[in-house]
PDB file of C-alpha atoms and ligand atoms in Angstrom:
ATOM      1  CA  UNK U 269       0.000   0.000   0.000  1.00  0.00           C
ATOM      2  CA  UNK U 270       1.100   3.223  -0.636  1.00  0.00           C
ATOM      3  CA  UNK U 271      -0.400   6.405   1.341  1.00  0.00           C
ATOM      4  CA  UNK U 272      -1.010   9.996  -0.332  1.00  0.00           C
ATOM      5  CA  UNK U 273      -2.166  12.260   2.682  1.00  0.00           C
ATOM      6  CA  UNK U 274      -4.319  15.361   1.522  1.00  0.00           C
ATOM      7  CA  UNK U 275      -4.171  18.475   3.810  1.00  0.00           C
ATOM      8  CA  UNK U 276      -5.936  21.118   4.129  1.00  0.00           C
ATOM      9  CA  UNK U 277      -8.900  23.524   5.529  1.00  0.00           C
ATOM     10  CA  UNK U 278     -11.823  22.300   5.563  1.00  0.00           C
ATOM     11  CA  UNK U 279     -13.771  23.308   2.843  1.00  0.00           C
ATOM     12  CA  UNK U 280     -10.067  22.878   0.465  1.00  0.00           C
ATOM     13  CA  UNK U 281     -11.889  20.127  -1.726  1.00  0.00           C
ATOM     14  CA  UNK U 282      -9.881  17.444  -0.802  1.00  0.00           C
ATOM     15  CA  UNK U 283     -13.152  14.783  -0.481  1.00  0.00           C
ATOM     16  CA  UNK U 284     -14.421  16.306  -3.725  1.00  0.00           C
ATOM     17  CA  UNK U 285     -11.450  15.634  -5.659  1.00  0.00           C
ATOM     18  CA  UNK U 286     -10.557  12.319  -3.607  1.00  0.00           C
ATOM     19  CA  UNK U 287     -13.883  10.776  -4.261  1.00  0.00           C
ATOM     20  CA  UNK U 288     -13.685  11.850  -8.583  1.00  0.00           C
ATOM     21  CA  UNK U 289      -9.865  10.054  -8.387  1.00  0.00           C
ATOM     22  CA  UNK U 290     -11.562   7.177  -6.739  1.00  0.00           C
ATOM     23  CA  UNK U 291     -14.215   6.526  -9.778  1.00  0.00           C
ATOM     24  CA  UNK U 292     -12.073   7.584 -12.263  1.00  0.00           C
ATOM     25  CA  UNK U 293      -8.109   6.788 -11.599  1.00  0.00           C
ATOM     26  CA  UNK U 294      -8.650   3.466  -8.719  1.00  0.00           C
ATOM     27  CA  UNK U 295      -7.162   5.040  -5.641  1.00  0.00           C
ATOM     28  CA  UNK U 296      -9.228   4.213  -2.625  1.00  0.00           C
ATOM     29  CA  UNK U 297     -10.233   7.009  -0.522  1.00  0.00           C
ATOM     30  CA  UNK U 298     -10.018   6.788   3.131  1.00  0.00           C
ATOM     31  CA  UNK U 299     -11.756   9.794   4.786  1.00  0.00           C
ATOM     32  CA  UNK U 300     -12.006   9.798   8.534  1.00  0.00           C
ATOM     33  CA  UNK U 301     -14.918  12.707   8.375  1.00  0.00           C
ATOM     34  CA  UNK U 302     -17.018  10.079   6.079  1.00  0.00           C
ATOM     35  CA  UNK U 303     -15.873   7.129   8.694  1.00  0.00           C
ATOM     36  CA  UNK U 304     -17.481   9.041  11.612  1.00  0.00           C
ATOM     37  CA  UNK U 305     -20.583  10.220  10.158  1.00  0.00           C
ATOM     38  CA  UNK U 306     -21.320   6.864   9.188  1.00  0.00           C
ATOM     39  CA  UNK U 307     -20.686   5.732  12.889  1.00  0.00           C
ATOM     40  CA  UNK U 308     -23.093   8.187  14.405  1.00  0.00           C
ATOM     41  CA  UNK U 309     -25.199   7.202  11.319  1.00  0.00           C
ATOM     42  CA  UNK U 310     -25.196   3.217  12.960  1.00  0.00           C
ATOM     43  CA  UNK U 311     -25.351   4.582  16.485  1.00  0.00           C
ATOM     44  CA  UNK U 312     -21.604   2.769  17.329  1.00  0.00           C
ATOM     45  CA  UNK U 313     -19.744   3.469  20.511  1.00  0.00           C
ATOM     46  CA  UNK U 314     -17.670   5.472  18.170  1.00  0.00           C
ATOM     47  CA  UNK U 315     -20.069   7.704  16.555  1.00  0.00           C
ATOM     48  CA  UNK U 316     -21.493   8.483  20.204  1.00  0.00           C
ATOM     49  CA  UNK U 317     -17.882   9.515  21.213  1.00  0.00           C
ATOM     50  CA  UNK U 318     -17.398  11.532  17.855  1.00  0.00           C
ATOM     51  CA  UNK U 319     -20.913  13.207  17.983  1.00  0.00           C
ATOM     52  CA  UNK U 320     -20.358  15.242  20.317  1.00  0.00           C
ATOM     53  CA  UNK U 321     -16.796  16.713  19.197  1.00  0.00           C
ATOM     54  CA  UNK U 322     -18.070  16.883  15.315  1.00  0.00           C
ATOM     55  CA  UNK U 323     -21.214  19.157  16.618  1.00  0.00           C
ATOM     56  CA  UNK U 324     -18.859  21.470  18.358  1.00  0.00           C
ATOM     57  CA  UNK U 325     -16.651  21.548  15.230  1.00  0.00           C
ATOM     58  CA  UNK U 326     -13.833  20.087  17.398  1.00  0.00           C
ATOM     59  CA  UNK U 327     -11.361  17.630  16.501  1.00  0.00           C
ATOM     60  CA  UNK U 328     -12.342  14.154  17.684  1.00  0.00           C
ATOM     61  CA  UNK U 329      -9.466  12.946  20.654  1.00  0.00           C
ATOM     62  CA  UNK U 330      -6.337  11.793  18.782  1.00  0.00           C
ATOM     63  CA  UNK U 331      -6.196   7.897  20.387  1.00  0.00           C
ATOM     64  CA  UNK U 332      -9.291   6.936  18.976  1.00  0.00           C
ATOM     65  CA  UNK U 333      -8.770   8.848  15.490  1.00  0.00           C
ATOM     66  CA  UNK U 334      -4.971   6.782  15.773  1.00  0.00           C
ATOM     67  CA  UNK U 335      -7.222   4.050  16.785  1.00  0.00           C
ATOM     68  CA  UNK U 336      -9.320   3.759  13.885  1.00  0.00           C
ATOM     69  CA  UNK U 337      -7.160   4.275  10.925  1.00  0.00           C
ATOM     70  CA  UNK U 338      -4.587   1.665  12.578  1.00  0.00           C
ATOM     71  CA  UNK U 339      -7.977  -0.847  12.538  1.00  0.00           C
ATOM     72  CA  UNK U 340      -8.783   0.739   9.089  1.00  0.00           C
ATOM     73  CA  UNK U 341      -5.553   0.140   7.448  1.00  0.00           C
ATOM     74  CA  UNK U 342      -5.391  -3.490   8.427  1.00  0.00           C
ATOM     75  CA  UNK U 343      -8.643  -3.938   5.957  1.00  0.00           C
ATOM     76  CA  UNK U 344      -6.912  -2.999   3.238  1.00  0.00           C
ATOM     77  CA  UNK U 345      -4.094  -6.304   2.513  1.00  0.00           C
ATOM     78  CA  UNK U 346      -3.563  -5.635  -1.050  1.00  0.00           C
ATOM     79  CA  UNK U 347       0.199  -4.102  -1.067  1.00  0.00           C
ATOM     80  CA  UNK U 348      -0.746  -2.495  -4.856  1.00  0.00           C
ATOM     81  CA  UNK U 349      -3.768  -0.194  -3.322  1.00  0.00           C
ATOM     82  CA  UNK U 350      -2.982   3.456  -3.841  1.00  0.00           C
ATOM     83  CA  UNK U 351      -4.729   4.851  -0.830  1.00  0.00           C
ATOM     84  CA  UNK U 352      -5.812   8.715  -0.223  1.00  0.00           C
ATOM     85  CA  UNK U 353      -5.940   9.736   3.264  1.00  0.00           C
ATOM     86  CA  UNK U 354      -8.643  12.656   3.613  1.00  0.00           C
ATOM     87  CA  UNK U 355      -8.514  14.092   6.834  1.00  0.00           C
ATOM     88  CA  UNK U 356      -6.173  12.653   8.707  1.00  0.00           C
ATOM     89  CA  UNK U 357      -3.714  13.047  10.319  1.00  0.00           C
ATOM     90  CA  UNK U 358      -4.863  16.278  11.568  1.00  0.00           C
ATOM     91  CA  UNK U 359      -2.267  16.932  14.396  1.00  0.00           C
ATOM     92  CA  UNK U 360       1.406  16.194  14.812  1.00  0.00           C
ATOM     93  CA  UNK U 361       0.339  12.985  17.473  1.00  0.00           C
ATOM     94  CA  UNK U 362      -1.428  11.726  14.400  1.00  0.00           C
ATOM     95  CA  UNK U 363       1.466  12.465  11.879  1.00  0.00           C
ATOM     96  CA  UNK U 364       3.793  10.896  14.003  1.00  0.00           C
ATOM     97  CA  UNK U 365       2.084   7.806  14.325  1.00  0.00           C
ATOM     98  CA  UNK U 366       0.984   7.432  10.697  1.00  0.00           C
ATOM     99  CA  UNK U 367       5.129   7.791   9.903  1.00  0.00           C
ATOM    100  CA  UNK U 368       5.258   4.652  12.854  1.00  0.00           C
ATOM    101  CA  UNK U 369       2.888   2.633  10.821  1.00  0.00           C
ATOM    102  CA  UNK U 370       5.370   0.540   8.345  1.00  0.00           C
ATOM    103  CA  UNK U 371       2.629  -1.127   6.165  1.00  0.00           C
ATOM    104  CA  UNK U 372       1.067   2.523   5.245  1.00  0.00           C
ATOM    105  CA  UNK U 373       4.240   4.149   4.053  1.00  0.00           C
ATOM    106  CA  UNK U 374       3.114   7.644   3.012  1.00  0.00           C
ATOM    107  CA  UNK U 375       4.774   8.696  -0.219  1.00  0.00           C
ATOM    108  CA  UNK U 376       3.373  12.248  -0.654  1.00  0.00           C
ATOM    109  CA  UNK U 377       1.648  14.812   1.415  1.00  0.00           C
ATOM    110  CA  UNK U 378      -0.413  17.214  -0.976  1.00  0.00           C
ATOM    111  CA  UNK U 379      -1.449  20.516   0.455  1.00  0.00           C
ATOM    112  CA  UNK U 380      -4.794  22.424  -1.031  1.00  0.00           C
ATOM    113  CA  UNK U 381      -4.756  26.295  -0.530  1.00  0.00           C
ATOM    114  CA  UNK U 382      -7.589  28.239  -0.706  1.00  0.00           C
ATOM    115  CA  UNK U 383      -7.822  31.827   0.513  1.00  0.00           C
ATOM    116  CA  UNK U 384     -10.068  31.716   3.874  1.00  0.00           C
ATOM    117  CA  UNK U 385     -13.274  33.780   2.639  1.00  0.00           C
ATOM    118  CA  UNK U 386     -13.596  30.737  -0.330  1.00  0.00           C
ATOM    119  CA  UNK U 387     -13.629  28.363   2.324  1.00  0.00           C
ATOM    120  CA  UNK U 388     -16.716  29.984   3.992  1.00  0.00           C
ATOM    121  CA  UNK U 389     -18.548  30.318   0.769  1.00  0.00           C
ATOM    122  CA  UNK U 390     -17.824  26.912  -0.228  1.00  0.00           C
ATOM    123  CA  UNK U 391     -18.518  25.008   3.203  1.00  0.00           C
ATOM    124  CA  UNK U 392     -22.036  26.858   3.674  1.00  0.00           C
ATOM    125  CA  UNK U 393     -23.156  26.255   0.451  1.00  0.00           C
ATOM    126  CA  UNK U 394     -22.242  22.934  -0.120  1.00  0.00           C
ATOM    127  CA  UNK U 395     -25.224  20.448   0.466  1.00  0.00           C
ATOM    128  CA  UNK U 396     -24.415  16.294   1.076  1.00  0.00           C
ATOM    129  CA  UNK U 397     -26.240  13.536  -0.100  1.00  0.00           C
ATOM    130  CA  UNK U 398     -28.264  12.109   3.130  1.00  0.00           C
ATOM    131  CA  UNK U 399     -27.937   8.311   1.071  1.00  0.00           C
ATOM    132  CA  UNK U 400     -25.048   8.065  -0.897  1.00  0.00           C
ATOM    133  CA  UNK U 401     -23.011  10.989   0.402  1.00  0.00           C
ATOM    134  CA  UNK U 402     -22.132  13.015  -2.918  1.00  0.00           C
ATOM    135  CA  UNK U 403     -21.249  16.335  -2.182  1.00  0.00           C
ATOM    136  CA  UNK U 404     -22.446  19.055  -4.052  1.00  0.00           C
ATOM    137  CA  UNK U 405     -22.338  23.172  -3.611  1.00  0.00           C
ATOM    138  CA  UNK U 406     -25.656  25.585  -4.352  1.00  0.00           C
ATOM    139  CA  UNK U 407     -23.267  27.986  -6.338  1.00  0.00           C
ATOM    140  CA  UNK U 408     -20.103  26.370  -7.756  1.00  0.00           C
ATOM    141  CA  UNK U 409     -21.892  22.914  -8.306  1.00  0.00           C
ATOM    142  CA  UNK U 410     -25.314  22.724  -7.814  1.00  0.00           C
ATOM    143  CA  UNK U 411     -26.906  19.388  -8.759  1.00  0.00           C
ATOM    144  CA  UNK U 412     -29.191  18.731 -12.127  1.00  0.00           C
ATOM    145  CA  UNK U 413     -32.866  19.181  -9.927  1.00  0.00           C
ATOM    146  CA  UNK U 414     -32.747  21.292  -6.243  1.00  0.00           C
ATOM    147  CA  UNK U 415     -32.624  19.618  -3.103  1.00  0.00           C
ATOM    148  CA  UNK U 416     -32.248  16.255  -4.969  1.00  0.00           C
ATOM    149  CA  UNK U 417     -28.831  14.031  -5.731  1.00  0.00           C
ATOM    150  CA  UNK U 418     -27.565  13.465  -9.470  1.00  0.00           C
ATOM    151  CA  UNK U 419     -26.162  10.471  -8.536  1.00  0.00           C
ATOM    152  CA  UNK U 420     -29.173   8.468  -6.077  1.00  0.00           C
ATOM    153  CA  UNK U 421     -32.070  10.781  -6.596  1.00  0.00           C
ATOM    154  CA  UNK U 422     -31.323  10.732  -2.297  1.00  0.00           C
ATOM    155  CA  UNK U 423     -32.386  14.215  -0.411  1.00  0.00           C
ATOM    156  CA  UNK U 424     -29.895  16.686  -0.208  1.00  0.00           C
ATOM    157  CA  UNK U 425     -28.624  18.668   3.092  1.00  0.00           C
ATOM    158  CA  UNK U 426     -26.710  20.813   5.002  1.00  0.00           C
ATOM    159  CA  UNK U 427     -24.165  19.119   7.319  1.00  0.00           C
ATOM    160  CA  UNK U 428     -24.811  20.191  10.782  1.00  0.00           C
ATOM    161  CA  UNK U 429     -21.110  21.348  11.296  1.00  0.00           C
ATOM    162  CA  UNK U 430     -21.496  23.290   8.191  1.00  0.00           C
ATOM    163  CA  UNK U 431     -23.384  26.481   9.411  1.00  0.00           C
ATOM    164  CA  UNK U 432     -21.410  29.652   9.889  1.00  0.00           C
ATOM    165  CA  UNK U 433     -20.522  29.666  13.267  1.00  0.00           C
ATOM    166  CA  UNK U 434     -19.239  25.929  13.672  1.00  0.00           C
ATOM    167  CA  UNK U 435     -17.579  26.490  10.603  1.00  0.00           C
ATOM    168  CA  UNK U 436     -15.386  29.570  12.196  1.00  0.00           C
ATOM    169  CA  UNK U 437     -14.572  27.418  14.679  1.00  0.00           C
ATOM    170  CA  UNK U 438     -13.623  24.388  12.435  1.00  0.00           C
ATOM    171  CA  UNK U 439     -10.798  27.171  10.958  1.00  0.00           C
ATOM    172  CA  UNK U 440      -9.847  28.260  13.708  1.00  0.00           C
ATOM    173  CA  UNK U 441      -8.224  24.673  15.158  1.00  0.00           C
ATOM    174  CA  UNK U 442      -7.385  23.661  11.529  1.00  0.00           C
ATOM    175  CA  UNK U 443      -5.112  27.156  11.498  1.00  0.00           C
ATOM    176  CA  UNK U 444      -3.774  26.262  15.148  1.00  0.00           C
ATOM    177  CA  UNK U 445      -2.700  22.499  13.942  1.00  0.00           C
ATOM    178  CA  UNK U 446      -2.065  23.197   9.818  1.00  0.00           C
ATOM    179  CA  UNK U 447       1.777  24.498  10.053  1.00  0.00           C
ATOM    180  CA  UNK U 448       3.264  21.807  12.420  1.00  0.00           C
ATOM    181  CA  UNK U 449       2.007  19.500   9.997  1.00  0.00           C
ATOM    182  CA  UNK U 450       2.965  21.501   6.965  1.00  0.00           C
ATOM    183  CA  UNK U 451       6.661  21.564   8.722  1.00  0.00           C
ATOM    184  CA  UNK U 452       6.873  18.076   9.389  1.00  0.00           C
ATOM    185  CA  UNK U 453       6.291  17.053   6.101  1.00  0.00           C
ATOM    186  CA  UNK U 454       8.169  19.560   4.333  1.00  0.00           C
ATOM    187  CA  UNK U 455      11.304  18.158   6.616  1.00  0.00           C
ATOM    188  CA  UNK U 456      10.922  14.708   4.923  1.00  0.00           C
ATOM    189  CA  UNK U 457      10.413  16.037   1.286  1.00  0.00           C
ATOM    190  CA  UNK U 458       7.068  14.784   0.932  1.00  0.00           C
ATOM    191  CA  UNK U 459       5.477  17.939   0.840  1.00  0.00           C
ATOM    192  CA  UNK U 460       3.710  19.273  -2.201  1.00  0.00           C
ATOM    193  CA  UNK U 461       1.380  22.394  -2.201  1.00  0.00           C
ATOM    194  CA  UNK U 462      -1.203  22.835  -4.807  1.00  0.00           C
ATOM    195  CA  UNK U 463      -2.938  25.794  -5.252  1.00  0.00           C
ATOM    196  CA  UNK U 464      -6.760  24.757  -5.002  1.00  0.00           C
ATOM    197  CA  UNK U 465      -8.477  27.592  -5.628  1.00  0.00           C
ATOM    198  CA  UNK U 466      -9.625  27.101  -9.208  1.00  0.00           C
ATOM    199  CA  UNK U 467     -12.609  24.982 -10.800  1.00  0.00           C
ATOM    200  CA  UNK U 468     -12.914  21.540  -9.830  1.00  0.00           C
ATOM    201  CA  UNK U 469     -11.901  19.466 -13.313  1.00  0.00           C
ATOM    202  CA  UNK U 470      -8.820  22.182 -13.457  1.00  0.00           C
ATOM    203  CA  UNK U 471      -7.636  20.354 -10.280  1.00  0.00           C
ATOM    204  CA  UNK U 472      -8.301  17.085 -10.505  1.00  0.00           C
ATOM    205  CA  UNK U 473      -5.822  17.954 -13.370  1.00  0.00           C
ATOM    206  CA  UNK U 474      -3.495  19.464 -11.436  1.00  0.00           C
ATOM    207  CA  UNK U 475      -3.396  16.856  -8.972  1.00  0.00           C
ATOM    208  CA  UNK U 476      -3.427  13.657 -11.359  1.00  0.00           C
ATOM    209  CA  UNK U 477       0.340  15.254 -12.728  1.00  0.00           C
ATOM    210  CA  UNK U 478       1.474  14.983  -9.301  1.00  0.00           C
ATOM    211  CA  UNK U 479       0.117  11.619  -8.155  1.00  0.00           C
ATOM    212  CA  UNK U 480       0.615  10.077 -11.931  1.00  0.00           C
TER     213      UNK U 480
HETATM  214  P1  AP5 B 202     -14.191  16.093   7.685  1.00  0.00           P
HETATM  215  O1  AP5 B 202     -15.392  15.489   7.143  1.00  0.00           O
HETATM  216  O2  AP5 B 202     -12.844  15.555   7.326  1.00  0.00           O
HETATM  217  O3  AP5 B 202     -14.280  17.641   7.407  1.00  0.00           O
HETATM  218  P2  AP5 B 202     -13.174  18.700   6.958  1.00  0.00           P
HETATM  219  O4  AP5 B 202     -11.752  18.417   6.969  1.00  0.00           O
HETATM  220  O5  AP5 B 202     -13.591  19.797   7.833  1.00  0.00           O
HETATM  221  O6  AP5 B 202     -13.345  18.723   5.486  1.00  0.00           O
HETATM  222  P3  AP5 B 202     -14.587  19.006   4.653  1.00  0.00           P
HETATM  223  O7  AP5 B 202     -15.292  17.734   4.315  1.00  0.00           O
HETATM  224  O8  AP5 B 202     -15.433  20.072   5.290  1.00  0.00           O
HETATM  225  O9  AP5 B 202     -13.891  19.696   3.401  1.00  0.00           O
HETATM  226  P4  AP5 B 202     -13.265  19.115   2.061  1.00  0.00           P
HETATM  227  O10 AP5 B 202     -11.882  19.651   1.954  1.00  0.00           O
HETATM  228  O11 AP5 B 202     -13.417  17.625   1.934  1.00  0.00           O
HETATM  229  O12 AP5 B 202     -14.172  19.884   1.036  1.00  0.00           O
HETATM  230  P5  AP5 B 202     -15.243  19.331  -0.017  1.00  0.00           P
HETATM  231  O13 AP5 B 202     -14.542  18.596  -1.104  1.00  0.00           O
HETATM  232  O14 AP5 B 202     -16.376  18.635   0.640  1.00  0.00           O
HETATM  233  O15 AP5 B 202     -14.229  16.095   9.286  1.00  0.00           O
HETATM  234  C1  AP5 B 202     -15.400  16.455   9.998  1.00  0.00           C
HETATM  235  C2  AP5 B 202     -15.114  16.388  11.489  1.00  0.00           C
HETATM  236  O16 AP5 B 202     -14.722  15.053  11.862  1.00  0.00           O
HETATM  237  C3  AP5 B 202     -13.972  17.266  12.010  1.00  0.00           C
HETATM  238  O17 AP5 B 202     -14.401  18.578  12.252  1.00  0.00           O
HETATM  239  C4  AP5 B 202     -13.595  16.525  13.296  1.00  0.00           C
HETATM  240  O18 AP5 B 202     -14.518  16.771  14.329  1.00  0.00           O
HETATM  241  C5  AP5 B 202     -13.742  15.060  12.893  1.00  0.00           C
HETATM  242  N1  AP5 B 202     -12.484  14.482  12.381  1.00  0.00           N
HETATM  243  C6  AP5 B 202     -12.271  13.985  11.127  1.00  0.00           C
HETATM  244  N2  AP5 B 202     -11.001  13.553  11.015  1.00  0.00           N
HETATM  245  C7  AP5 B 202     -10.401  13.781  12.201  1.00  0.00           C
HETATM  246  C8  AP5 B 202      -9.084  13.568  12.686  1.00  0.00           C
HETATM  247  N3  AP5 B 202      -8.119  13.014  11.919  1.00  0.00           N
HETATM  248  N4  AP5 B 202      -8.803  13.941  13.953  1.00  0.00           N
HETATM  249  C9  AP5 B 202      -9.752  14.477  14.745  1.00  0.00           C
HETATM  250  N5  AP5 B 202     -11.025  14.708  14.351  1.00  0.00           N
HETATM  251  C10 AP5 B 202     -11.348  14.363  13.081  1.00  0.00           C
HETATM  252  O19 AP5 B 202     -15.769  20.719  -0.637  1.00  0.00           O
HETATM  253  C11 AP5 B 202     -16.495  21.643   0.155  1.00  0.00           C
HETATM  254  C12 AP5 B 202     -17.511  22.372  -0.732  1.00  0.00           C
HETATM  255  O20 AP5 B 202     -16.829  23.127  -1.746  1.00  0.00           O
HETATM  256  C13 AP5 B 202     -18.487  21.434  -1.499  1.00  0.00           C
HETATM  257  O21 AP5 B 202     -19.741  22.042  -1.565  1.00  0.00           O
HETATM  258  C14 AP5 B 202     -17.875  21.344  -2.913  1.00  0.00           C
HETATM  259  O22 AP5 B 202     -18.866  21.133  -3.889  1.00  0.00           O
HETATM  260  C15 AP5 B 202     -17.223  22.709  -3.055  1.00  0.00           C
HETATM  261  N6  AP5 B 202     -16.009  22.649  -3.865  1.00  0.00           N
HETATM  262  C16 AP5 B 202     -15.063  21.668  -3.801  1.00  0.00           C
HETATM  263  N7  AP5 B 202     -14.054  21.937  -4.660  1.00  0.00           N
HETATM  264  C17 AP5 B 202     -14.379  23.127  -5.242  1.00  0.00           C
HETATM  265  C18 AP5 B 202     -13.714  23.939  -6.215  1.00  0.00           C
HETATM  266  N8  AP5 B 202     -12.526  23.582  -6.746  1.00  0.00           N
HETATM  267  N9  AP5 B 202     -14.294  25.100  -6.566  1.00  0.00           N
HETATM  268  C19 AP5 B 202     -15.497  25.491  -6.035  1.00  0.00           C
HETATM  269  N10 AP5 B 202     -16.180  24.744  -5.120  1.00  0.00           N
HETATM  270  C20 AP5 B 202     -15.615  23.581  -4.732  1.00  0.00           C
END
């Protein structure tokens, strides 16, 4: 297996681009945001914990994210997967213990930029899937028929950490945590920024001349 991590703010498009590479290019995409809501979605011991952290816009407690992508990564045997990490690690605990991990060596670490007032127009306008998940945005791209999922015909919402004030919050720890990570990547060489902050197809581009 080998590992590309994508950093960045929320909002930065990494599951949008991770989930079109997925479909189109056979990387699997590991996201830990799509791992939890699915646990509070089954009511797990795990989705309890997480719940209440995700609400607040808070990062979820670093032994059981460590915990979960350890089990996670165990699932996936097959040492030719290309795996994309969305979402984690999020704090140097997390880096560190994903570089301790020998059987998900991570090659590259891509970071998306995106000036801070984009991230607040994309993150309260984008609406999810409540069936399949596809994410979608009311401006930027808004799906075929409102309220209603290209993909499943599923209902489309707002994610409840997605309204303005938890999504302040969600920048604010990213900004506290983003440059230790950054730093510790750019120390290995595995660092590659990318600026995000142009149309979607222009950076799945962008991004399959660096992961090619
Ligand atoms: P998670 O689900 O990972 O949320 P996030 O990192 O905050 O990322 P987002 O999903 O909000 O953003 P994205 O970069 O994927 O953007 P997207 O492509 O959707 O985590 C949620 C929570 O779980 C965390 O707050 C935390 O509590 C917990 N958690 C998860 N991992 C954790 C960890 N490792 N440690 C601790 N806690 C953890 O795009 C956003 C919008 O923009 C969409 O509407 C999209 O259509 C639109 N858009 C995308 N690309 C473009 C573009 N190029 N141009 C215009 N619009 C675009």
């Amino acid at each position: 297996m080998t590992v590309t991590v994508l950093l960045g703010a929320p909002g930065s498009g990494k599951g949008t681009q991770a989930k079109r590479l997925t479909t189109d290019e056979a990387f699997v995409h590991l996201s830990t945001g799509d791992m939890l809501r699915s646990a509070i979605k089954s009511g797990t011991p795990l989705g309890k914990e997480a719940q209440t952290f995700m609400d607040r816009g808070e990062l979820v407690p670093d032994k059981t994210m460590i915990g979960l992508i350890t089990e996670t990564a165990q699932t996936l045997p097959n040492p030719t997967t290309r795996v994309l990490l969305d979402g984690f690690p999020r704090t140097l605990p997390q880096a560190e213990a994903l570089a301790n991990a020998p059987s998900a060596p991570v090659a590259k670490a891509i970071f998306f930029k995106v000036p801070e007032a984009e991230l607040i127009r994309r993150l309260t306008g984008r609406r999810v899937c409540g069936n399949c998940g596809a994410s979608f945005h009311l401006v930027s791209l808004p799906p075929k028929k409102d309220g209603v999922c290209d993909t499943c015909n599923g209902p489309l919402k707002q994610r409840p950490d997605d309204s303005e004030a938890v999504v302040l919050k969600r920048l604010e720890i990213f900004t506290k945590q983003n440059s230790q990570l950054l730093d510790f990547y750019r120390r290995q060489g595995k660092l590659v920024e990318i600026d995000a902050d142009q149309p979607v197809a222009e950076l799945q581009a962008s991004l399959l001349k660096i992961l090619r």
